[in-house]
JSON list of C-alpha atoms in Angstrom, two decimals:
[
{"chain": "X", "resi": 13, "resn": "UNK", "atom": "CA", "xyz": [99.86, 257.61, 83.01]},
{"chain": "X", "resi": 14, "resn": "UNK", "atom": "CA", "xyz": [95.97, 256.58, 82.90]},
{"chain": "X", "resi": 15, "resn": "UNK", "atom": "CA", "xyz": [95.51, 253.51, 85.47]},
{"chain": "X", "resi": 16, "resn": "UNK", "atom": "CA", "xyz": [92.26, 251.86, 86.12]},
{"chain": "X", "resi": 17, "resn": "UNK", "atom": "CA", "xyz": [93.06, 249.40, 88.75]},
{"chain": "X", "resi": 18, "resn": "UNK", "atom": "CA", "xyz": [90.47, 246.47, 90.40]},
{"chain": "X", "resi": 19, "resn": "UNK", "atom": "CA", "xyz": [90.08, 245.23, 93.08]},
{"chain": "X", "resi": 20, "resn": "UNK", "atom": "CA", "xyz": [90.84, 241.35, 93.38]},
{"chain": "X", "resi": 21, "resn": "UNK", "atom": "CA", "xyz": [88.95, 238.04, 92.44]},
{"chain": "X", "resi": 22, "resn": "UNK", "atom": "CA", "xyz": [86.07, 237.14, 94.71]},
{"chain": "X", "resi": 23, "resn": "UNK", "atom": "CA", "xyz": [84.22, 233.78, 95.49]},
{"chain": "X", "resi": 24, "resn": "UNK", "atom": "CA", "xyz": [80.58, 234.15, 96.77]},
{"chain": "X", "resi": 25, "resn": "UNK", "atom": "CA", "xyz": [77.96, 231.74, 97.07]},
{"chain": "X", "resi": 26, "resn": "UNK", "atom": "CA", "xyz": [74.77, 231.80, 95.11]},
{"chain": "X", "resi": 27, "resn": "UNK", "atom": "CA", "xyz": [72.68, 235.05, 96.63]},
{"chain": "X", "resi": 28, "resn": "UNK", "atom": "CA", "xyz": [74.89, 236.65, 97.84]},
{"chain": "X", "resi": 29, "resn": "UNK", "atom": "CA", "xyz": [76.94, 240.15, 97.03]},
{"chain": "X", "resi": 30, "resn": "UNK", "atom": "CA", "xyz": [79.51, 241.76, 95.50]},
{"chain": "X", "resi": 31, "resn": "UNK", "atom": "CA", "xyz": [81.59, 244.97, 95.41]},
{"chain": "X", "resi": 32, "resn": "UNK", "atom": "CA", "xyz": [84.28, 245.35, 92.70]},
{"chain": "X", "resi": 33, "resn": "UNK", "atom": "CA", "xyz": [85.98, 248.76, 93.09]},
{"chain": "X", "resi": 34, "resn": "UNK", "atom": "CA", "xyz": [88.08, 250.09, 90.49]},
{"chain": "X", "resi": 35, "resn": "UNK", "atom": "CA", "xyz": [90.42, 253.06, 91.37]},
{"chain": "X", "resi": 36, "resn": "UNK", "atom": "CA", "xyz": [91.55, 255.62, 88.56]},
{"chain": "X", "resi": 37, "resn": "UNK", "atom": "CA", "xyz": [94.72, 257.34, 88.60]},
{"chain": "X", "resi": 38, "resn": "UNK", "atom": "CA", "xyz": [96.82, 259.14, 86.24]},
{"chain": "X", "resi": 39, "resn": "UNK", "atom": "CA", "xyz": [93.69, 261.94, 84.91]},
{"chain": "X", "resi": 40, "resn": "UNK", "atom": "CA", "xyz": [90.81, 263.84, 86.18]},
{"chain": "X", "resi": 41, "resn": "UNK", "atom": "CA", "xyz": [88.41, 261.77, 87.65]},
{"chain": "X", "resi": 42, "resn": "UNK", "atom": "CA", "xyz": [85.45, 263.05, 86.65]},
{"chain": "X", "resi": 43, "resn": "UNK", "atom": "CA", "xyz": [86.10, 264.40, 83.38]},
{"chain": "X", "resi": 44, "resn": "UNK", "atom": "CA", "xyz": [85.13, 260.88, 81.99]},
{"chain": "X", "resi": 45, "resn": "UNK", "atom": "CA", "xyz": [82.18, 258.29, 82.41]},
{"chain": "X", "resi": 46, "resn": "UNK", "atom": "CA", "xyz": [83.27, 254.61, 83.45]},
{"chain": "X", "resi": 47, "resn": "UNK", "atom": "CA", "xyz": [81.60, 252.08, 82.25]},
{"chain": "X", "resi": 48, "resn": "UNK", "atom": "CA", "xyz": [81.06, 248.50, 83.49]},
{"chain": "X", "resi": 49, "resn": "UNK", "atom": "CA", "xyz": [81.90, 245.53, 81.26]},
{"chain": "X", "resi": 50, "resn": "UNK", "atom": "CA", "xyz": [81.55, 242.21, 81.90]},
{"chain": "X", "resi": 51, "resn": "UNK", "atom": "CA", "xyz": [82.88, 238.70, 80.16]},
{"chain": "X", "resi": 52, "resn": "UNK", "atom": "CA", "xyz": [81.56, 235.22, 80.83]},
{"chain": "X", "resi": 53, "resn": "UNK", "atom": "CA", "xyz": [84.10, 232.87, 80.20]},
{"chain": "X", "resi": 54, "resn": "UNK", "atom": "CA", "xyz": [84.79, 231.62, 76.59]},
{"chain": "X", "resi": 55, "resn": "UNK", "atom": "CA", "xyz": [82.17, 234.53, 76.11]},
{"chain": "X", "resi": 56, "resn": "UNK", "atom": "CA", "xyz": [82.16, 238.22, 74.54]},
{"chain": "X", "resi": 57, "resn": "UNK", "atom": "CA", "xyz": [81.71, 241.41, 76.32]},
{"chain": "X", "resi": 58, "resn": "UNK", "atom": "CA", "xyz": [78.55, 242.55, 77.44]},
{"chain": "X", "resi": 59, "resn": "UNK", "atom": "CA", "xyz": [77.79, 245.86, 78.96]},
{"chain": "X", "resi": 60, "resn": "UNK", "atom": "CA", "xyz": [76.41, 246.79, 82.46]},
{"chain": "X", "resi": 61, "resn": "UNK", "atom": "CA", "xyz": [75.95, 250.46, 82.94]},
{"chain": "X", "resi": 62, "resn": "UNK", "atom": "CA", "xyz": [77.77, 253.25, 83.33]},
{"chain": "X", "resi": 63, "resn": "UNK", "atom": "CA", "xyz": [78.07, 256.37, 86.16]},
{"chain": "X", "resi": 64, "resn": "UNK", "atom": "CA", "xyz": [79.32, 259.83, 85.53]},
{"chain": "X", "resi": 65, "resn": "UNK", "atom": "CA", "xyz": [81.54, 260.75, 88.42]},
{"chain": "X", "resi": 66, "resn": "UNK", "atom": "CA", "xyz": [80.81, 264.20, 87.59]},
{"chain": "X", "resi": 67, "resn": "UNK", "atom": "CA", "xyz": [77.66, 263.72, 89.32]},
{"chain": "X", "resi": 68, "resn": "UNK", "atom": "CA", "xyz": [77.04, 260.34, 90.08]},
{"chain": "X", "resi": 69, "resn": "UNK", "atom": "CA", "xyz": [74.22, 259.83, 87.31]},
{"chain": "X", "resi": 70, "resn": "UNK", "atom": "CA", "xyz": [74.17, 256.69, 86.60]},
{"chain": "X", "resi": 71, "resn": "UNK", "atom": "CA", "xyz": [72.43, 254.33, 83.24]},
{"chain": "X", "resi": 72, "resn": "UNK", "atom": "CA", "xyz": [72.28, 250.11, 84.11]},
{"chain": "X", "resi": 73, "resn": "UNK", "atom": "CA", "xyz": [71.57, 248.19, 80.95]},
{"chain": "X", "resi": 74, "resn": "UNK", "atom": "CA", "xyz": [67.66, 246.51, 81.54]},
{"chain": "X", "resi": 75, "resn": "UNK", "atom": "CA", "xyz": [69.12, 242.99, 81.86]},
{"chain": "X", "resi": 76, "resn": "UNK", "atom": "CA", "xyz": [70.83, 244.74, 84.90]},
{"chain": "X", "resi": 77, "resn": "UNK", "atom": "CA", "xyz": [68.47, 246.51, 86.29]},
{"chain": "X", "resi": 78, "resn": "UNK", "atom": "CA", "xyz": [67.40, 246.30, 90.17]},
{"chain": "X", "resi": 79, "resn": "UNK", "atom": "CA", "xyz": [70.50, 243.81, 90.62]},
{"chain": "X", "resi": 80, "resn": "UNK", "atom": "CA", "xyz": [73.68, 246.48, 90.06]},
{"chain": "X", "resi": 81, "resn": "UNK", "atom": "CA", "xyz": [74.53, 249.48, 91.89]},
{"chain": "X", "resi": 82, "resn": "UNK", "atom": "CA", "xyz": [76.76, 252.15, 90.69]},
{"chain": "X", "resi": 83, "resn": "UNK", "atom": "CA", "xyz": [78.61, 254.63, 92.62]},
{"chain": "X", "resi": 84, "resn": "UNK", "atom": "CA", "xyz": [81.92, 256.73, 92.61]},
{"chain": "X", "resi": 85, "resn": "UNK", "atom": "CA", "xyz": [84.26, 258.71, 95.23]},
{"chain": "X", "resi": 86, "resn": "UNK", "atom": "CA", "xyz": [85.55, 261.38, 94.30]},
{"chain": "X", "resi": 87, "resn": "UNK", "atom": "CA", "xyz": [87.87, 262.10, 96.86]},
{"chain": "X", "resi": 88, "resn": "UNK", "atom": "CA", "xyz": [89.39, 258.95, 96.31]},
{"chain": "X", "resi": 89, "resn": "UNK", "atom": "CA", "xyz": [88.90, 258.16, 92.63]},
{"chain": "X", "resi": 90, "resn": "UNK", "atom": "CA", "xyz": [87.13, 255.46, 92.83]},
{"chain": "X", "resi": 91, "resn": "UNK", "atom": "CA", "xyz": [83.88, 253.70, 90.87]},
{"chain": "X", "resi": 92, "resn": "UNK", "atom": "CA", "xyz": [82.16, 250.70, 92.33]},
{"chain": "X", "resi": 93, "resn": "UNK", "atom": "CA", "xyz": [80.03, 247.77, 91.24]},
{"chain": "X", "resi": 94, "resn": "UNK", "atom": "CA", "xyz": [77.36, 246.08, 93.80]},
{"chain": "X", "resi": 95, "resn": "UNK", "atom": "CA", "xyz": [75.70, 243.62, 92.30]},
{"chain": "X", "resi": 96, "resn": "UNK", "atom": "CA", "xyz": [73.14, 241.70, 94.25]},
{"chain": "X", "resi": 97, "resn": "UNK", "atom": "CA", "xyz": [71.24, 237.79, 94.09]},
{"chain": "X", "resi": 98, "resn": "UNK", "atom": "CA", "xyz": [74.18, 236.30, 92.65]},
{"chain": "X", "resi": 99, "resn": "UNK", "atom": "CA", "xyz": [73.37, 233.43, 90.46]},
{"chain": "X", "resi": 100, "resn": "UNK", "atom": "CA", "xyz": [75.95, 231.05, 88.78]},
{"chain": "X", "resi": 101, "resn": "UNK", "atom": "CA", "xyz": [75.61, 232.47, 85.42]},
{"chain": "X", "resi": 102, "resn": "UNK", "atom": "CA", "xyz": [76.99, 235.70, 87.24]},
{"chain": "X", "resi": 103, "resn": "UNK", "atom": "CA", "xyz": [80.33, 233.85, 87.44]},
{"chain": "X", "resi": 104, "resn": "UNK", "atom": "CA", "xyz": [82.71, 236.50, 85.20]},
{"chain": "X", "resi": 105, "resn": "UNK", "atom": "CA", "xyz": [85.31, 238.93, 84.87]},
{"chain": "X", "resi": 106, "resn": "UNK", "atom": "CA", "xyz": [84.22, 242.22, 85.41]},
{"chain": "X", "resi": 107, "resn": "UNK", "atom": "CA", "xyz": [86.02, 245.12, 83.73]},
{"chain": "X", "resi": 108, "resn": "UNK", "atom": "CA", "xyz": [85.73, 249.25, 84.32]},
{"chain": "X", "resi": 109, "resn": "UNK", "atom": "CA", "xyz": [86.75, 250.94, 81.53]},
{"chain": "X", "resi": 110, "resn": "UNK", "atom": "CA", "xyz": [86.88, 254.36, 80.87]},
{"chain": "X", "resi": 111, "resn": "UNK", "atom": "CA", "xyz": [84.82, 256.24, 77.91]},
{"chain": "X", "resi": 112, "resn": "UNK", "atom": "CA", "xyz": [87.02, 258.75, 76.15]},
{"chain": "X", "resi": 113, "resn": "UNK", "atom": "CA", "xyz": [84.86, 261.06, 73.55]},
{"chain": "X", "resi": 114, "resn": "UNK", "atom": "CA", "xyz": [86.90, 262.52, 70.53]},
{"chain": "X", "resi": 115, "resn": "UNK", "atom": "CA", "xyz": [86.22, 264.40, 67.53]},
{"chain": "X", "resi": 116, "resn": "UNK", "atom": "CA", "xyz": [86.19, 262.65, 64.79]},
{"chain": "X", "resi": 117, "resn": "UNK", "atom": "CA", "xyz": [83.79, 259.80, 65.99]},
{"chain": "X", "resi": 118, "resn": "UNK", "atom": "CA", "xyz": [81.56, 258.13, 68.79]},
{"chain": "X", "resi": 119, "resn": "UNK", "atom": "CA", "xyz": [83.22, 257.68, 71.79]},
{"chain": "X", "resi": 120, "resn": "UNK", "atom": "CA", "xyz": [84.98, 254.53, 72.76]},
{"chain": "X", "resi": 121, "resn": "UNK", "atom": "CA", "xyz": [86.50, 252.52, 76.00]},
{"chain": "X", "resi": 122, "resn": "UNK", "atom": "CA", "xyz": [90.35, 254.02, 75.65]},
{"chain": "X", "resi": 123, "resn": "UNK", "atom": "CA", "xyz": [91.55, 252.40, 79.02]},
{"chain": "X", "resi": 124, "resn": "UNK", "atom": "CA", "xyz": [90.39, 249.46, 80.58]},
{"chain": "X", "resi": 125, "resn": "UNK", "atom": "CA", "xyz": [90.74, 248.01, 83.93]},
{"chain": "X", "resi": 126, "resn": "UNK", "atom": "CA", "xyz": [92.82, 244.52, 84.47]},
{"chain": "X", "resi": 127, "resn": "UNK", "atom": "CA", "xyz": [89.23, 242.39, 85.25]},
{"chain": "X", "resi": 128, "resn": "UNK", "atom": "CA", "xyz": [88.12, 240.96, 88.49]},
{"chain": "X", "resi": 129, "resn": "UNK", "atom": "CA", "xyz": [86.86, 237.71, 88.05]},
{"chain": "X", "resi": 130, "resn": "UNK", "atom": "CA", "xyz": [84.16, 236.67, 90.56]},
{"chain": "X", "resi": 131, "resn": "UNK", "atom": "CA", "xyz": [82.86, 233.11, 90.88]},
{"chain": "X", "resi": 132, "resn": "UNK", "atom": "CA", "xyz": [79.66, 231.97, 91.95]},
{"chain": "X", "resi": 133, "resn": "UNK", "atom": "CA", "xyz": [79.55, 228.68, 93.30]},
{"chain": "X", "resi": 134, "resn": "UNK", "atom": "CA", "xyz": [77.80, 226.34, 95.81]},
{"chain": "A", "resi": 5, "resn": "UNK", "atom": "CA", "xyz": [68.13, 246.08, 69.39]},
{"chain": "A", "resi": 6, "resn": "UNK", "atom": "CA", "xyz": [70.86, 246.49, 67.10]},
{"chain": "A", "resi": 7, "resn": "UNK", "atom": "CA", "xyz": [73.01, 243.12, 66.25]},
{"chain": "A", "resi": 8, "resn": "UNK", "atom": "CA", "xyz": [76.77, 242.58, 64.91]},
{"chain": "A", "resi": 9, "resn": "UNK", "atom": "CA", "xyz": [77.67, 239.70, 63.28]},
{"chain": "A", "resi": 10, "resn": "UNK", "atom": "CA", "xyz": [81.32, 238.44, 63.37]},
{"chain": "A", "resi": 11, "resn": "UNK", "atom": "CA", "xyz": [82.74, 235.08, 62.12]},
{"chain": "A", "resi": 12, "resn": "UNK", "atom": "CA", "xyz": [83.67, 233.00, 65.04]},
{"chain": "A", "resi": 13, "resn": "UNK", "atom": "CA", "xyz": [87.68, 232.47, 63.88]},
{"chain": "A", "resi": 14, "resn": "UNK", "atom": "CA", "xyz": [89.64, 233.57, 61.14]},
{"chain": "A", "resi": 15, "resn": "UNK", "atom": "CA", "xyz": [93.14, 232.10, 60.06]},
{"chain": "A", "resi": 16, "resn": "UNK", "atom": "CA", "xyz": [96.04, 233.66, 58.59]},
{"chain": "A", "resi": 17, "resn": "UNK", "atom": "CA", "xyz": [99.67, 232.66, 58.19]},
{"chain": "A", "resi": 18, "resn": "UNK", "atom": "CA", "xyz": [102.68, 234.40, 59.34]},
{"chain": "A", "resi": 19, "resn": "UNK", "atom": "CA", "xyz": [103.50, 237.57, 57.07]},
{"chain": "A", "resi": 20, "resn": "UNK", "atom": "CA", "xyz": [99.82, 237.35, 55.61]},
{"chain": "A", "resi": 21, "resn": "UNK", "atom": "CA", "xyz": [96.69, 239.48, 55.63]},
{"chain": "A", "resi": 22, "resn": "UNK", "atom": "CA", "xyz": [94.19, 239.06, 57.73]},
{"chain": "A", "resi": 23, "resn": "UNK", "atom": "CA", "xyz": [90.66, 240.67, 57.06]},
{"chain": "A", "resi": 24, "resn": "UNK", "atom": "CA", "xyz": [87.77, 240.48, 60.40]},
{"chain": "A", "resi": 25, "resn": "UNK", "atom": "CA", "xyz": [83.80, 241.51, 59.67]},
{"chain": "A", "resi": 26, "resn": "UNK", "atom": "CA", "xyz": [81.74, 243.01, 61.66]},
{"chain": "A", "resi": 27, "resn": "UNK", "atom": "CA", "xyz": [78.24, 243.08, 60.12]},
{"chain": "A", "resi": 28, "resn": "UNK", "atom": "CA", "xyz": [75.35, 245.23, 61.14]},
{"chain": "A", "resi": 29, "resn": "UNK", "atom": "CA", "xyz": [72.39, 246.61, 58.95]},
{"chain": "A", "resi": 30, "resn": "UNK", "atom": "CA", "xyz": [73.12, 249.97, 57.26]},
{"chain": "A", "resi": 31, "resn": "UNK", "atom": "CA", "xyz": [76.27, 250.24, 59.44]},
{"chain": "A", "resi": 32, "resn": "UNK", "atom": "CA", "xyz": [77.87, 252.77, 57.22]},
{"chain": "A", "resi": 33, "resn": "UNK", "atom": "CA", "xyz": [76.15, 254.97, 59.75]},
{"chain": "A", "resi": 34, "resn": "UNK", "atom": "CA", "xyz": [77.64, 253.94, 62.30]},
{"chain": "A", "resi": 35, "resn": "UNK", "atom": "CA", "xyz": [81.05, 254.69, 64.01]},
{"chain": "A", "resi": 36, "resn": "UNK", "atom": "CA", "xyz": [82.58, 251.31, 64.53]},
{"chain": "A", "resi": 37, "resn": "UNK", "atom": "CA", "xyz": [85.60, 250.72, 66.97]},
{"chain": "A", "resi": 38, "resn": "UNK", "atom": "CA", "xyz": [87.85, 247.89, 67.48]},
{"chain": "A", "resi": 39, "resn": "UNK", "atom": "CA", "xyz": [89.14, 245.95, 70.59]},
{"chain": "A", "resi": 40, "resn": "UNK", "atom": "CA", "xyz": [91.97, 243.44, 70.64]},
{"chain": "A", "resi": 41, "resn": "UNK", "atom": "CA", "xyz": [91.88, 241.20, 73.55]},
{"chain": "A", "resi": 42, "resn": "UNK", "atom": "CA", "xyz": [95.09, 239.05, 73.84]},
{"chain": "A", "resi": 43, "resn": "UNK", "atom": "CA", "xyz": [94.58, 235.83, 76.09]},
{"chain": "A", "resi": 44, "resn": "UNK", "atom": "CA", "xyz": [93.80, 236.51, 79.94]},
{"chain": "A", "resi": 45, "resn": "UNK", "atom": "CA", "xyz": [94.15, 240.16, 79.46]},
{"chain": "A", "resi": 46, "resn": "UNK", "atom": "CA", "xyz": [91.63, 243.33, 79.29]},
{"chain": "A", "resi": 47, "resn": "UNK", "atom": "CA", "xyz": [90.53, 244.73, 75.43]},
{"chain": "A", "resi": 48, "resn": "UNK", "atom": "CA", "xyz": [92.73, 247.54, 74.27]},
{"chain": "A", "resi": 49, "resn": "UNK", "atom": "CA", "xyz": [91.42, 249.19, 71.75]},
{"chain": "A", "resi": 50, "resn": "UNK", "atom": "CA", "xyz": [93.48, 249.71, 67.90]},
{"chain": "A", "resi": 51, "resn": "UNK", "atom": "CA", "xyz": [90.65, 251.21, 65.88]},
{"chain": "A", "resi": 52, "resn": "UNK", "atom": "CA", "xyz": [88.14, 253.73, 66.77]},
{"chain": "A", "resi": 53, "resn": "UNK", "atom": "CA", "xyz": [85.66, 255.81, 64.37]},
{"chain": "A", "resi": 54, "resn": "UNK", "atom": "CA", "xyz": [86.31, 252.65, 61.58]},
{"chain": "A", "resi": 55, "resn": "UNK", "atom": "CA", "xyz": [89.15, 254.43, 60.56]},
{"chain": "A", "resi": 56, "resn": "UNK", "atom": "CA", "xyz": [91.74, 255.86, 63.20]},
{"chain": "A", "resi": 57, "resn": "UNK", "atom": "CA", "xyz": [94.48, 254.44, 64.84]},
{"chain": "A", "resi": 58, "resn": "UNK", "atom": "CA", "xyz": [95.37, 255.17, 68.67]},
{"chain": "A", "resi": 59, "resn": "UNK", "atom": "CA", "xyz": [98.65, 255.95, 69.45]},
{"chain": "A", "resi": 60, "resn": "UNK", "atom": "CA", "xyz": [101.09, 253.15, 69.29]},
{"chain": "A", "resi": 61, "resn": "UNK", "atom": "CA", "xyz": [98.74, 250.72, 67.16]},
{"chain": "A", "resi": 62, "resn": "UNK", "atom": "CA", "xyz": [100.81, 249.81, 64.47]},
{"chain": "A", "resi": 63, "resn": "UNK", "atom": "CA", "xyz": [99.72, 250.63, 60.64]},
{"chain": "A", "resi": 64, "resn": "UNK", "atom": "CA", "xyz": [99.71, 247.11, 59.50]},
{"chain": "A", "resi": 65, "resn": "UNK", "atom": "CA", "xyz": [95.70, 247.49, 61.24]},
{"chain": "A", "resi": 66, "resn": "UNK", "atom": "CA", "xyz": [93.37, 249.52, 59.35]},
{"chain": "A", "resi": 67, "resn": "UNK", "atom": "CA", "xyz": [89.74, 250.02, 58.96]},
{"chain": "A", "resi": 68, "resn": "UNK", "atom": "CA", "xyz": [86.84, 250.38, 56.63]},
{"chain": "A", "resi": 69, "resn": "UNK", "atom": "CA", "xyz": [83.43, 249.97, 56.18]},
{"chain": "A", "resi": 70, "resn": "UNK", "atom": "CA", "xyz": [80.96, 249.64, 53.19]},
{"chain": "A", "resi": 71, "resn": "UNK", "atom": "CA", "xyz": [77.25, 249.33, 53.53]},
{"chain": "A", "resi": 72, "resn": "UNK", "atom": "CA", "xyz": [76.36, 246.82, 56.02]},
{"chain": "A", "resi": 73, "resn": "UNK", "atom": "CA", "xyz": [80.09, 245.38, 56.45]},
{"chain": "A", "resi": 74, "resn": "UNK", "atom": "CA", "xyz": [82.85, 246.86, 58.64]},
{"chain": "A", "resi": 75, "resn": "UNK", "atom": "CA", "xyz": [86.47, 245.53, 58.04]},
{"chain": "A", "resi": 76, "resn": "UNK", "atom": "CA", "xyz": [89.60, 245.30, 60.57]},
{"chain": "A", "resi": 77, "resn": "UNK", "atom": "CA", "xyz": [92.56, 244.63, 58.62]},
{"chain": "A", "resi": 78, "resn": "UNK", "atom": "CA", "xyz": [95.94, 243.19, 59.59]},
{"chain": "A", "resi": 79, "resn": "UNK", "atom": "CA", "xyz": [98.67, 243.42, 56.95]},
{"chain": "A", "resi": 80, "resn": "UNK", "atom": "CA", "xyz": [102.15, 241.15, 57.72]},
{"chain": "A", "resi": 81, "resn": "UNK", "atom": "CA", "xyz": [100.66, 239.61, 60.42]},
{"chain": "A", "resi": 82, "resn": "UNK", "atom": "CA", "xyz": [102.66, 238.43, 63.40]},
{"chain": "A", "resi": 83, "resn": "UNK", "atom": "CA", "xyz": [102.51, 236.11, 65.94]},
{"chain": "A", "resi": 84, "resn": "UNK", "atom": "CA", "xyz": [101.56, 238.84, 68.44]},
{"chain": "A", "resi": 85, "resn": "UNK", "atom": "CA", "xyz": [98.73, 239.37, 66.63]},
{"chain": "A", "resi": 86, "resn": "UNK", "atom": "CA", "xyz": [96.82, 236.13, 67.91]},
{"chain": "A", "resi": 87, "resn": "UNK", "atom": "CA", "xyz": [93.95, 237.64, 69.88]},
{"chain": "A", "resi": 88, "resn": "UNK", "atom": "CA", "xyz": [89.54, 237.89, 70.16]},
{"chain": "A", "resi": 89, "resn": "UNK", "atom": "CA", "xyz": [88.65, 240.97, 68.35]},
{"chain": "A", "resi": 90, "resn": "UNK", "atom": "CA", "xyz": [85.78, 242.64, 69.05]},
{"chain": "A", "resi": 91, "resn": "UNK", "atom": "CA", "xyz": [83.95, 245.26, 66.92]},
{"chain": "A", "resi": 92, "resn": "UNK", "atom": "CA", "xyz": [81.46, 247.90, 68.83]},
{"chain": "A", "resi": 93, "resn": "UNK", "atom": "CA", "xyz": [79.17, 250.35, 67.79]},
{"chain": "A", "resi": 94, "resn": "UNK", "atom": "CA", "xyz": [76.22, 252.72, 69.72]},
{"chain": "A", "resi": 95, "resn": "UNK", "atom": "CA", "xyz": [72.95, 251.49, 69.07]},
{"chain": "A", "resi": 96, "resn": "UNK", "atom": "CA", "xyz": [72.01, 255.02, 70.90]},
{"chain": "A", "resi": 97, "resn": "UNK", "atom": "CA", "xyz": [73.10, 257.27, 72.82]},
{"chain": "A", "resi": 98, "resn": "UNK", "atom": "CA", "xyz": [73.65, 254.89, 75.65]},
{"chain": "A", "resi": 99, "resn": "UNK", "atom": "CA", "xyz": [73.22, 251.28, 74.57]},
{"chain": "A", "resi": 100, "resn": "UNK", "atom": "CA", "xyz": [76.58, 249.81, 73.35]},
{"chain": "A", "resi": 101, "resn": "UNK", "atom": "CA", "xyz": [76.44, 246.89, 71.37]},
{"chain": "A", "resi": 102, "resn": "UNK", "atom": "CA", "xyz": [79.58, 244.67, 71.02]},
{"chain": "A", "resi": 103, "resn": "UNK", "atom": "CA", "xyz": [80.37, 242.40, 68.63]},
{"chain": "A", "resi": 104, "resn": "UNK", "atom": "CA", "xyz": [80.26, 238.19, 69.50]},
{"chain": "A", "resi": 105, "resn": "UNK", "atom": "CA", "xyz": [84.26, 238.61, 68.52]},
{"chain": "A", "resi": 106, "resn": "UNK", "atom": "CA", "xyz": [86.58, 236.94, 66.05]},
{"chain": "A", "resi": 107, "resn": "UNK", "atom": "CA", "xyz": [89.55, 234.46, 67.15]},
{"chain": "A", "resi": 108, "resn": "UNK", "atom": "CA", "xyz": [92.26, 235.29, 65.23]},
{"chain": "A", "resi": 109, "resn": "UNK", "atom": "CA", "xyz": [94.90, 232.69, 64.77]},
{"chain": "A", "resi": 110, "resn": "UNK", "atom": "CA", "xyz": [98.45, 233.21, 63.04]},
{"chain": "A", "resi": 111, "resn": "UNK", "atom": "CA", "xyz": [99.48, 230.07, 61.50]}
]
């Protein structure tokens, strides 16, 4: 079965880093784009970018931009997140989720991964 | 950039119908999907392309959309049912926009 697992909940300081990995199992890597997703709390979803694993191509939504690094691994089936200058409004849970294209419509997220929350703090 | 309005909560009691917006100007053109998002868990979604289920989403959830108004419904609704839903549509071929979502309480 399709698994998107995360890596696990991070603290960092105001500045800093962060990697959030997100391993894929269960289909063929890079037949699909993963997107980034992330949710403040109490907040909706707001979207980061997305890479193709295909061939690494990569689109970061403006807000992003210059802060967030995407990448993938294809020999291990894996997508990560870097994203850089950490402020406390950065404090979230950040979800991969997979875009699935069909037929009869747009393409939508069909599996998500379980969230990593990081929190910024002093 | 393209917006989506949804109200902030919507009530229903047990064994009820439940109907959630999702506004957006001329969004008839649109595809519009539909995430639940149960309490400290990740969105699944149980309507894509306004009008088609994914496998194991019960029928008591259907979709439609008129001019500038997209509609989630949840016939006999059930405790389990007490999620955010969020509507999302492209506003090209790579910006998603997602809806604020809708807090849907089963009383």
């Amino acid at each position: 079965q399709v698994q998107l697992v995360q890596s696990g909940p991070e603290v960092k300081k105001p500045g800093a880093s962060v990697k959030v990995s997100c391993k894929a199992s269960g289909y063929s890597f890079t037949a699909y784009y993963l997107y980034w997703v992330r949710q403040a709390p109490g907040q909706g979803l707001e979207w980061m970018g997305w890479i193709n694993p295909n061939n690494a191509a990569t689109v970061y939504a403006q807000k992003f931009q210059g802060r967030v690094t995407m990448t993938s691994d294809t020999s291990v089936s894996t997508a990560d997140m870097e994203f850089n200058r950490l402020r406390s409004d950065d404090t979230a849970v950040y979800y991969c989720a997979r875009l699935v294209a069909t037929e009869v419509a747009t393409p939508h997220f069909d599996y998500w991964g379980q969230g990593t929350l990081v929190t910024v703090s002093s | 950039s393209y917006d989506l309005t949804q109200p902030l909560s919507v009530s229903v009691a047990l064994g009820q119908t439940a109907t959630i917006t999702c506004g957006g100007d001329n969004i008839r053109s649109k595809n519009v999907h539909w995430y639940q998002q149960k309490a400290g868990q990740a969105p699944v979604v149980v309507m894509y392309g306004n009008t088609n289920r994914p496998s194991g989403i019960p029928e008591r959830l259907s979709g439609s959309h008129s001019a500038n108004t997209a509609t989630l419904t949840i016939s006999r609704a059930q405790a389990g049912d007490e999620a955010d839903y969020y509507c999302q549509v492209w506003d090209s071929t790579t910006e998603v926009v997602f809806g604020a979502g809708t807090k849907l309480t089963v009383l």
